[in-house]
XYZ file of C-alpha atoms in Angstrom:
585
model
C -53.837 -46.510 -109.034
C -52.000 -47.627 -112.179
C -54.279 -48.626 -115.121
C -57.367 -47.588 -113.186
C -59.504 -45.030 -114.983
C -61.713 -43.766 -112.219
C -63.552 -40.450 -112.191
C -61.964 -37.890 -109.855
C -64.423 -35.107 -109.158
C -63.178 -31.762 -107.921
C -65.604 -28.988 -107.032
C -64.484 -25.388 -107.434
C -67.760 -23.450 -107.342
C -68.258 -20.820 -104.693
C -72.061 -20.734 -104.646
C -73.440 -23.340 -102.221
C -76.295 -24.380 -104.553
C -73.904 -24.687 -107.491
C -71.630 -26.643 -105.228
C -74.294 -29.263 -104.497
C -75.631 -29.365 -108.054
C -72.178 -29.826 -109.502
C -71.400 -32.560 -106.996
C -74.656 -34.391 -107.607
C -74.462 -34.295 -111.404
C -70.847 -35.354 -111.418
C -71.270 -38.263 -109.062
C -74.352 -39.765 -110.678
C -72.410 -41.699 -113.336
C -69.476 -42.542 -111.085
C -70.609 -45.927 -109.708
C -71.753 -47.174 -113.137
C -68.466 -46.123 -114.739
C -66.434 -47.848 -112.055
C -68.534 -51.024 -112.243
C -68.061 -51.086 -116.002
C -64.298 -50.739 -115.687
C -64.079 -53.509 -113.110
C -66.390 -55.801 -115.074
C -64.353 -55.372 -118.254
C -61.191 -56.235 -116.402
C -62.683 -59.339 -114.907
C -63.892 -60.456 -118.295
C -60.418 -59.878 -119.682
C -58.921 -61.992 -116.899
C -57.135 -59.013 -115.298
C -58.085 -58.876 -111.587
C -56.335 -55.550 -111.052
C -58.375 -54.753 -107.979
C -57.035 -57.673 -105.989
C -54.437 -57.138 -103.251
C -52.066 -59.615 -104.797
C -49.134 -58.823 -102.526
C -50.871 -60.115 -99.377
C -49.797 -63.670 -100.154
C -46.222 -62.456 -99.573
C -46.897 -61.051 -96.083
C -45.466 -63.189 -93.276
C -48.457 -64.200 -91.129
C -46.146 -64.781 -88.179
C -45.105 -61.118 -88.262
C -48.500 -59.575 -88.794
C -52.065 -60.794 -88.557
C -54.084 -58.989 -91.198
C -57.515 -58.115 -89.869
C -60.576 -57.806 -92.105
C -61.126 -54.097 -91.530
C -57.467 -53.389 -92.330
C -57.533 -55.343 -95.605
C -60.778 -53.614 -96.571
C -59.325 -50.178 -95.818
C -56.191 -50.844 -97.904
C -58.316 -52.127 -100.800
C -60.647 -49.123 -100.723
C -57.830 -46.619 -100.471
C -56.120 -48.029 -103.540
C -58.991 -49.017 -105.806
C -61.998 -46.984 -104.794
C -60.315 -43.719 -103.790
C -57.799 -43.662 -106.606
C -54.817 -43.782 -104.269
C -55.672 -40.663 -102.235
C -57.259 -41.443 -98.874
C -57.603 -40.224 -95.310
C -57.321 -43.223 -93.014
C -59.174 -42.102 -89.884
C -59.725 -45.285 -87.884
C -60.172 -44.842 -84.172
C -57.080 -45.247 -82.013
C -55.693 -48.758 -81.716
C -57.111 -50.244 -84.908
C -53.847 -50.440 -86.834
C -53.697 -47.597 -89.352
C -49.952 -48.205 -89.745
C -50.707 -51.788 -90.820
C -53.184 -50.490 -93.389
C -50.525 -48.227 -94.872
C -48.051 -51.119 -94.778
C -50.438 -53.203 -96.897
C -50.933 -50.286 -99.309
C -47.183 -49.736 -99.726
C -46.579 -53.479 -100.076
C -49.155 -53.661 -102.875
C -47.690 -50.613 -104.646
C -44.212 -52.088 -104.374
C -45.544 -55.321 -105.857
C -47.021 -53.348 -108.770
C -43.872 -51.208 -109.113
C -45.678 -47.912 -108.590
C -43.556 -46.737 -105.689
C -40.249 -45.573 -107.138
C -40.154 -42.686 -104.659
C -41.937 -42.725 -101.316
C -41.892 -40.064 -98.620
C -43.344 -40.829 -95.192
C -43.672 -37.825 -92.859
C -44.300 -38.361 -89.175
C -43.891 -36.606 -85.837
C -40.232 -36.911 -84.805
C -40.836 -39.473 -82.062
C -42.603 -41.853 -84.458
C -40.137 -41.964 -87.346
C -38.096 -44.933 -86.066
C -41.265 -46.775 -85.093
C -42.518 -46.540 -88.666
C -39.200 -47.715 -90.031
C -39.181 -50.760 -87.739
C -42.777 -51.784 -88.403
C -42.542 -51.554 -92.187
C -39.378 -53.637 -92.213
C -40.454 -56.222 -89.665
C -44.009 -56.715 -90.858
C -43.804 -56.061 -94.612
C -40.154 -56.391 -95.578
C -40.109 -52.791 -96.840
C -36.787 -50.996 -96.320
C -36.777 -47.279 -95.702
C -34.019 -44.940 -94.641
C -34.879 -42.654 -91.736
C -33.585 -39.106 -91.373
C -32.150 -40.181 -87.988
C -30.026 -42.938 -89.558
C -26.309 -42.421 -89.948
C -26.567 -43.351 -93.630
C -29.183 -40.687 -94.395
C -27.609 -38.294 -96.933
C -30.512 -36.028 -97.791
C -33.887 -36.088 -99.459
C -32.363 -36.360 -102.938
C -30.163 -39.336 -102.107
C -32.771 -42.028 -101.324
C -35.998 -43.241 -102.880
C -37.782 -44.503 -99.768
C -37.527 -42.053 -96.894
C -39.149 -41.730 -93.473
C -38.588 -38.365 -91.865
C -40.062 -36.079 -89.268
C -42.239 -33.416 -90.855
C -40.259 -30.728 -89.010
C -37.001 -31.993 -90.574
C -38.613 -31.931 -94.016
C -39.806 -28.323 -93.607
C -36.511 -27.080 -92.165
C -34.468 -24.504 -94.078
C -31.805 -27.127 -94.713
C -34.058 -29.646 -96.459
C -37.217 -27.878 -97.609
C -36.019 -26.963 -101.131
C -34.943 -30.493 -101.964
C -38.141 -32.025 -100.569
C -40.194 -29.728 -102.793
C -37.948 -30.215 -105.825
C -38.760 -33.909 -106.166
C -41.839 -35.438 -107.738
C -42.810 -38.121 -105.263
C -44.807 -41.167 -106.291
C -46.247 -41.655 -102.797
C -46.714 -39.362 -99.815
C -47.703 -40.767 -96.431
C -48.417 -38.402 -93.571
C -48.971 -39.744 -90.067
C -50.865 -37.735 -87.434
C -52.331 -35.606 -90.214
C -54.041 -33.326 -87.691
C -50.565 -31.794 -87.240
C -51.293 -29.848 -90.456
C -54.819 -28.754 -89.573
C -53.764 -25.090 -89.403
C -53.351 -23.540 -92.855
C -51.173 -20.757 -91.476
C -48.284 -23.047 -90.451
C -45.097 -24.033 -92.247
C -46.172 -27.682 -92.022
C -49.364 -26.999 -93.949
C -47.548 -24.929 -96.549
C -45.014 -27.736 -97.122
C -47.666 -30.349 -97.797
C -49.640 -27.970 -99.961
C -46.596 -27.381 -102.199
C -45.412 -30.999 -102.393
C -45.775 -32.807 -105.713
C -46.996 -36.407 -105.520
C -49.214 -38.917 -107.347
C -50.672 -40.868 -104.437
C -51.210 -39.811 -100.856
C -52.356 -41.501 -97.655
C -52.973 -39.411 -94.537
C -53.526 -40.925 -91.094
C -55.286 -39.490 -88.056
C -57.647 -40.805 -85.416
C -58.823 -37.241 -84.697
C -59.666 -35.538 -88.035
C -61.617 -32.947 -86.058
C -59.904 -31.590 -82.931
C -61.343 -28.142 -82.351
C -63.661 -27.294 -85.208
C -64.850 -28.585 -88.568
C -62.306 -26.402 -90.362
C -59.640 -28.883 -89.199
C -61.280 -31.507 -91.388
C -61.631 -29.086 -94.288
C -57.916 -28.271 -94.253
C -56.769 -31.877 -94.075
C -59.114 -33.102 -96.803
C -58.294 -30.130 -99.045
C -54.629 -31.137 -99.045
C -55.657 -34.580 -100.332
C -58.462 -33.542 -102.688
C -58.324 -29.827 -103.469
C -61.754 -28.520 -104.350
C -63.768 -31.377 -102.905
C -65.424 -29.024 -100.428
C -65.215 -25.858 -102.516
C -63.658 -22.740 -101.028
C -63.226 -22.340 -97.301
C -65.945 -19.688 -97.172
C -68.386 -21.871 -99.101
C -67.630 -24.768 -96.770
C -68.459 -22.662 -93.717
C -71.606 -21.243 -95.309
C -72.971 -24.626 -96.271
C -71.917 -26.996 -93.487
C -71.577 -24.908 -90.318
C -74.035 -22.582 -88.690
C -72.970 -19.123 -87.558
C -71.710 -20.113 -84.099
C -69.846 -23.182 -85.425
C -71.430 -25.444 -82.877
C -74.033 -27.172 -85.051
C -73.416 -29.227 -88.145
C -75.812 -28.654 -90.999
C -76.301 -30.493 -94.323
C -74.818 -33.560 -92.672
C -75.829 -35.998 -95.439
C -74.042 -33.971 -98.058
C -70.887 -33.747 -95.916
C -70.898 -37.484 -95.412
C -71.293 -38.146 -99.130
C -68.241 -36.091 -99.931
C -66.235 -37.631 -97.111
C -67.100 -40.984 -98.614
C -64.838 -40.171 -101.573
C -61.756 -39.660 -99.489
C -62.111 -40.897 -95.882
C -62.148 -44.363 -94.351
C -63.084 -44.546 -90.658
C -63.408 -47.812 -88.759
C -64.675 -47.762 -85.195
C -63.848 -50.259 -82.478
C -67.410 -51.455 -82.216
C -67.457 -52.179 -85.970
C -64.543 -54.603 -85.779
C -64.212 -58.082 -84.358
C -61.243 -57.089 -82.177
C -61.693 -58.029 -78.529
C -59.362 -55.787 -76.543
C -58.378 -57.294 -73.213
C -59.009 -55.577 -69.885
C -56.489 -53.241 -68.254
C -56.057 -53.644 -64.510
C -54.390 -50.794 -62.633
C -52.694 -51.333 -59.270
C -51.288 -48.132 -57.752
C -49.083 -48.598 -54.703
C -47.735 -45.695 -52.686
C -45.157 -46.318 -49.983
C -44.032 -44.453 -46.902
C -40.473 -43.223 -47.524
C -37.828 -43.792 -44.887
C -36.892 -40.849 -42.697
C -33.672 -40.411 -44.657
C -35.572 -40.426 -47.969
C -38.046 -37.900 -46.633
C -35.247 -35.579 -45.527
C -33.617 -35.876 -48.961
C -36.904 -35.060 -50.725
C -37.522 -32.017 -48.532
C -33.953 -30.754 -49.084
C -34.211 -31.074 -52.863
C -37.636 -29.412 -52.962
C -36.392 -26.515 -50.819
C -33.377 -26.068 -53.106
C -35.512 -26.236 -56.281
C -37.961 -23.619 -55.013
C -35.219 -21.255 -53.899
C -33.099 -21.613 -57.036
C -36.095 -21.206 -59.335
C -37.228 -18.032 -57.596
C -33.777 -16.548 -58.261
C -33.190 -17.861 -61.747
C -36.099 -19.265 -63.770
C -33.687 -20.046 -66.584
C -32.625 -23.134 -64.656
C -36.094 -24.596 -65.035
C -35.229 -27.769 -66.939
C -32.418 -28.741 -64.583
C -34.517 -28.039 -61.515
C -37.413 -29.994 -62.951
C -35.025 -32.877 -63.549
C -33.885 -32.851 -59.913
C -37.465 -32.959 -58.695
C -38.166 -36.008 -60.866
C -34.949 -37.793 -59.961
C -35.388 -37.501 -56.180
C -38.446 -39.784 -56.325
C -36.821 -42.123 -58.841
C -33.597 -43.054 -57.076
C -30.717 -41.586 -55.069
C -28.406 -42.774 -57.829
C -30.111 -40.701 -60.524
C -30.154 -37.613 -58.320
C -26.514 -38.032 -57.292
C -25.291 -38.174 -60.880
C -26.951 -34.853 -61.740
C -25.766 -33.110 -58.557
C -22.173 -34.206 -59.159
C -22.354 -32.984 -62.711
C -23.656 -29.596 -61.588
C -20.844 -29.250 -59.040
C -18.208 -30.301 -61.560
C -19.356 -27.946 -64.336
C -19.687 -24.767 -62.235
C -16.835 -23.930 -59.905
C -18.499 -20.700 -58.799
C -21.936 -22.181 -58.351
C -24.106 -19.975 -56.143
C -25.783 -22.850 -54.359
C -22.724 -25.085 -53.869
C -23.310 -25.510 -50.140
C -26.921 -26.591 -50.694
C -25.922 -29.105 -53.331
C -23.267 -30.602 -51.090
C -25.866 -30.877 -48.347
C -28.046 -32.854 -50.780
C -25.100 -35.198 -51.427
C -24.777 -35.747 -47.701
C -28.472 -36.631 -47.509
C -28.006 -39.143 -50.346
C -25.109 -40.794 -48.493
C -27.352 -41.215 -45.442
C -29.798 -43.481 -47.278
C -29.190 -47.145 -46.495
C -32.316 -48.699 -48.022
C -34.230 -47.552 -51.090
C -37.918 -48.108 -50.383
C -39.000 -48.492 -54.010
C -36.400 -51.172 -54.673
C -37.596 -53.170 -51.685
C -41.227 -52.881 -52.760
C -40.368 -53.803 -56.364
C -39.309 -57.222 -55.112
C -42.854 -57.762 -53.810
C -44.378 -57.111 -57.225
C -41.828 -59.165 -59.173
C -42.179 -62.070 -56.744
C -45.983 -62.019 -57.146
C -45.534 -62.196 -60.896
C -42.935 -64.958 -60.757
C -45.287 -67.129 -58.692
C -48.390 -66.534 -60.799
C -47.367 -65.810 -64.405
C -45.752 -68.039 -67.005
C -42.030 -67.240 -67.255
C -42.593 -64.351 -64.835
C -42.194 -61.671 -67.487
C -42.283 -58.097 -66.180
C -41.334 -54.818 -67.849
C -40.115 -52.132 -65.437
C -40.030 -48.588 -66.810
C -37.862 -45.781 -65.508
C -36.905 -42.427 -66.998
C -33.302 -42.524 -65.825
C -30.296 -44.655 -66.703
C -28.739 -44.522 -63.182
C -32.029 -45.803 -61.760
C -32.074 -48.518 -64.366
C -28.543 -49.616 -63.455
C -29.353 -49.669 -59.752
C -32.560 -51.662 -60.216
C -30.819 -54.178 -62.442
C -28.051 -54.596 -59.881
C -30.377 -55.368 -56.969
C -32.498 -57.722 -59.086
C -29.379 -59.556 -60.248
C -28.249 -59.907 -56.649
C -31.590 -61.527 -55.829
C -31.159 -64.080 -58.595
C -33.666 -62.771 -61.131
C -33.169 -63.127 -64.884
C -32.750 -59.535 -66.093
C -32.534 -57.630 -69.360
C -31.582 -53.962 -69.902
C -33.028 -51.834 -72.699
C -32.052 -48.205 -73.357
C -31.386 -45.725 -76.145
C -27.666 -46.440 -76.192
C -28.201 -49.850 -77.779
C -27.921 -50.280 -81.545
C -30.994 -51.367 -83.516
C -29.717 -54.934 -83.694
C -28.962 -55.012 -79.983
C -32.475 -53.891 -79.229
C -33.858 -56.676 -81.385
C -31.673 -59.221 -79.594
C -32.692 -57.954 -76.146
C -36.396 -58.251 -76.936
C -35.858 -61.763 -78.341
C -33.995 -62.835 -75.207
C -36.728 -61.406 -73.002
C -39.338 -63.305 -75.003
C -37.443 -66.571 -74.779
C -36.001 -66.386 -71.246
C -38.635 -64.415 -69.355
C -37.631 -62.527 -66.217
C -37.517 -58.759 -65.769
C -36.787 -56.264 -68.529
C -35.800 -52.871 -67.082
C -36.209 -50.200 -69.730
C -35.923 -46.484 -70.189
C -38.513 -44.766 -72.351
C -36.464 -45.704 -75.393
C -38.727 -48.754 -75.436
C -41.496 -46.477 -76.740
C -39.885 -46.504 -80.188
C -41.878 -49.025 -82.144
C -41.617 -52.019 -79.841
C -44.618 -54.326 -79.621
C -44.412 -56.650 -76.631
C -47.749 -58.432 -76.516
C -46.019 -61.584 -75.259
C -45.755 -59.744 -71.916
C -48.815 -58.502 -70.017
C -47.316 -56.979 -66.853
C -45.507 -53.692 -66.485
C -44.358 -51.491 -63.640
C -44.070 -47.705 -63.688
C -41.109 -47.461 -61.279
C -41.227 -43.704 -61.696
C -43.912 -41.734 -63.454
C -43.400 -39.232 -66.282
C -45.290 -36.006 -65.692
C -46.494 -36.167 -69.286
C -49.559 -38.475 -69.388
C -48.940 -39.327 -73.039
C -45.648 -40.961 -72.114
C -47.406 -43.085 -69.532
C -49.925 -44.282 -72.101
C -47.143 -44.937 -74.628
C -45.472 -47.216 -72.104
C -48.681 -49.128 -71.510
C -49.237 -49.285 -75.249
C -46.186 -51.513 -75.646
C -48.188 -54.393 -74.194
C -51.861 -53.346 -74.364
C -52.529 -53.427 -78.093
C -53.897 -55.569 -80.896
C -52.561 -59.087 -80.405
C -52.579 -59.027 -76.600
C -54.575 -62.076 -75.482
C -54.429 -61.653 -71.700
C -55.459 -59.053 -69.176
C -52.864 -56.333 -68.832
C -51.655 -55.438 -65.320
C -50.066 -52.033 -64.702
C -48.397 -51.360 -61.351
C -47.684 -47.729 -60.431
C -45.141 -47.073 -57.712
C -44.999 -43.795 -55.775
C -43.660 -42.311 -52.559
C -46.178 -40.781 -50.193
C -46.116 -37.038 -49.498
C -44.121 -36.295 -52.643
C -44.883 -34.719 -56.008
C -45.296 -38.272 -57.308
C -48.282 -38.904 -55.078
C -49.887 -35.610 -56.044
C -49.535 -36.410 -59.745
C -50.891 -39.910 -59.266
C -53.802 -39.267 -56.963
C -54.895 -35.731 -57.757
C -54.248 -35.644 -61.514
C -53.874 -39.017 -63.212
C -56.630 -40.780 -61.291
C -58.833 -37.697 -61.457
C -59.044 -37.954 -65.249
C -58.918 -41.781 -65.136
C -55.692 -41.567 -67.087
C -54.994 -45.262 -67.084
C -58.214 -46.082 -68.901
C -57.886 -43.355 -71.542
C -56.803 -43.960 -75.107
C -53.975 -42.022 -76.736
C -56.481 -40.152 -78.844
C -58.555 -39.056 -75.884
C -55.442 -37.980 -73.966
C -54.168 -36.042 -76.938
C -57.405 -34.099 -77.154
C -57.393 -33.306 -73.433
C -53.762 -32.188 -73.410
C -53.983 -30.228 -76.646
C -56.756 -28.123 -75.199
C -54.999 -27.734 -71.861
C -51.752 -26.679 -73.506
C -53.211 -24.083 -75.855
C -51.863 -21.476 -73.447
C -48.343 -22.412 -74.520
C -47.389 -24.188 -71.306
C -46.962 -27.953 -71.186
C -48.515 -30.315 -68.711
C -45.105 -30.692 -67.045
C -44.707 -26.912 -66.809
C -48.032 -26.706 -64.992
C -46.967 -29.299 -62.456
C -43.600 -27.663 -61.847
C -45.026 -24.172 -61.490
C -47.535 -25.306 -58.905
C -44.861 -27.136 -56.969
C -42.450 -24.201 -56.862
C -45.037 -21.475 -56.208
C -46.849 -23.130 -53.308
C -46.053 -21.492 -49.964
C -47.316 -24.416 -47.914
C -48.558 -27.974 -48.113
C -52.123 -26.703 -48.048
C -51.407 -24.337 -50.951
C -49.897 -27.210 -52.899
C -52.971 -29.384 -52.304
C -55.244 -26.552 -53.395
C -53.164 -25.860 -56.500
C -53.305 -29.472 -57.601
C -57.016 -29.641 -56.891
C -57.396 -26.612 -59.139
C -55.377 -28.278 -61.867
C -57.504 -31.406 -61.522
C -60.618 -29.280 -62.047
C -59.027 -27.813 -65.188
C -58.320 -31.350 -66.428
C -61.884 -32.421 -65.808
C -63.114 -29.408 -67.779
C -60.808 -30.280 -70.651
C -62.018 -33.872 -70.484
C -65.614 -32.646 -70.750
C -64.625 -30.565 -73.764
C -62.861 -33.502 -75.382
C -65.992 -35.605 -74.914
C -68.005 -32.875 -76.631
C -65.509 -32.967 -79.496
C -65.982 -36.725 -79.707
C -69.734 -36.284 -79.712
C -69.346 -33.754 -82.525
C -67.108 -36.199 -84.410
C -69.750 -38.883 -83.972
C -72.291 -36.467 -85.375
C -70.170 -35.889 -88.456
C -69.341 -39.566 -88.909
C -72.635 -41.046 -87.773
C -74.000 -43.396 -90.424
C -70.771 -42.836 -92.338
C -70.841 -45.636 -94.900
C -67.899 -47.848 -93.993
C -68.915 -50.472 -96.541
C -68.448 -48.236 -99.607
C -71.881 -49.030 -101.014
C -71.967 -47.254 -104.338
C -75.530 -46.155 -104.216
């Protein structure tokens, strides 16, 4: 940090004994030196280690928690502005970075800031920094974004930054501050992402991840080495000294923890005063009408036949299978589009038969049952606020229409709204109550703790998307129990996913971090969770085969869950007794 003359020790020896000796001799004078610097400043009336900008943070926008303030302070003044923020999921690492950037802005040490995130989180970062800390950043998805040399405060997806179009300019600049969210994305030193970060030039850096170790201890080595090159010596030395030959047992744990103490801050839920509310799950499956059942069977038959003839249609066919359990309206729009775009379509007769089946549906079961849930809420909850999630705009329009006809106060939220429109919609929902029907565009940085009830009208096949939906209301600041209603049609793919997969791994009680670990391990084969579901659906020759296939997938999930728990146990071994209080001796 500016004006702070702290010792920064980098170890470059290859011999393990030299490595420890060098570390020990170098660190011995470190606490005394730092205490002397701080004492001199205090005597001179210069409290440079105070977070002076916090008095300018709007308490109505963000409640600063003790562990967050402590993390920001340590990152800036004890780690010399280079820190790995590794709090467990849900403890507000973004808030910690917001405080850090606010303080640097106050001290005018942030002339150029680059924040790199996964693509889906870029807009969320932009919104939170502006709303909570008054910090304006341009995002690479904004219309006004003109390149990495045209702005001084940029939020961008890491994949955009490493692209052939932008990479040279990103590397050409000397950045004051680099922030990298989900830092485990660069755990592999053989990737373009890792190479980009390794070559970037910056003065201060703050990396965020709740899972610094995902598969093996080398993950942690790679991430930390980007922040503090040489802290662990060479990669070979690191393996020789800290990991036994089969890489399953951690050795020299105390030494590892001492070095981590220079660069990593990790708060755990049990170490904070945060009292997370309970999450209550209510899954309701309904018997479809005869017409709905015939439509489902017709679509499934078409999807299986078309996929066996042309696997290149996979995405479209997968879409049809999801839409048929969402709403006839969503399915109809896609079928009509397919017929319109391909005059010589091979399966035209089958698609027209599906349209006939749609026309035969008089009552949509899910819509009728949604009234039951909304009415329960209206009678028992203040202002009757409910968020209803669907993946499809036609479903959203249809649900809004029937709710309006029943006299409910409704609000629509989707990706077609401008940023300001989205703000206004959320404000109206907060003030007026009623039912907000949203597509998954709501996942982009919206915190809705003023509502504690949500409905999954249709279920994404990707469990992370389900948890992201729930995370809009079940987060820091939620003061009430959270109720999640899952709706599904019996004897459909939806029921299989719900009962045989999601409940099998207790999806609805998992955290994002735990889910990420499970899915990362499951998807190492190169196929996504959604691909697995679709393949099993299309390849089953009978209902019994389908049941067996999903049971098999559930067993795979349980195995991955066991592995993820072992990873967490290993993490706990690494971080056990990790000094979160930054005691200097």
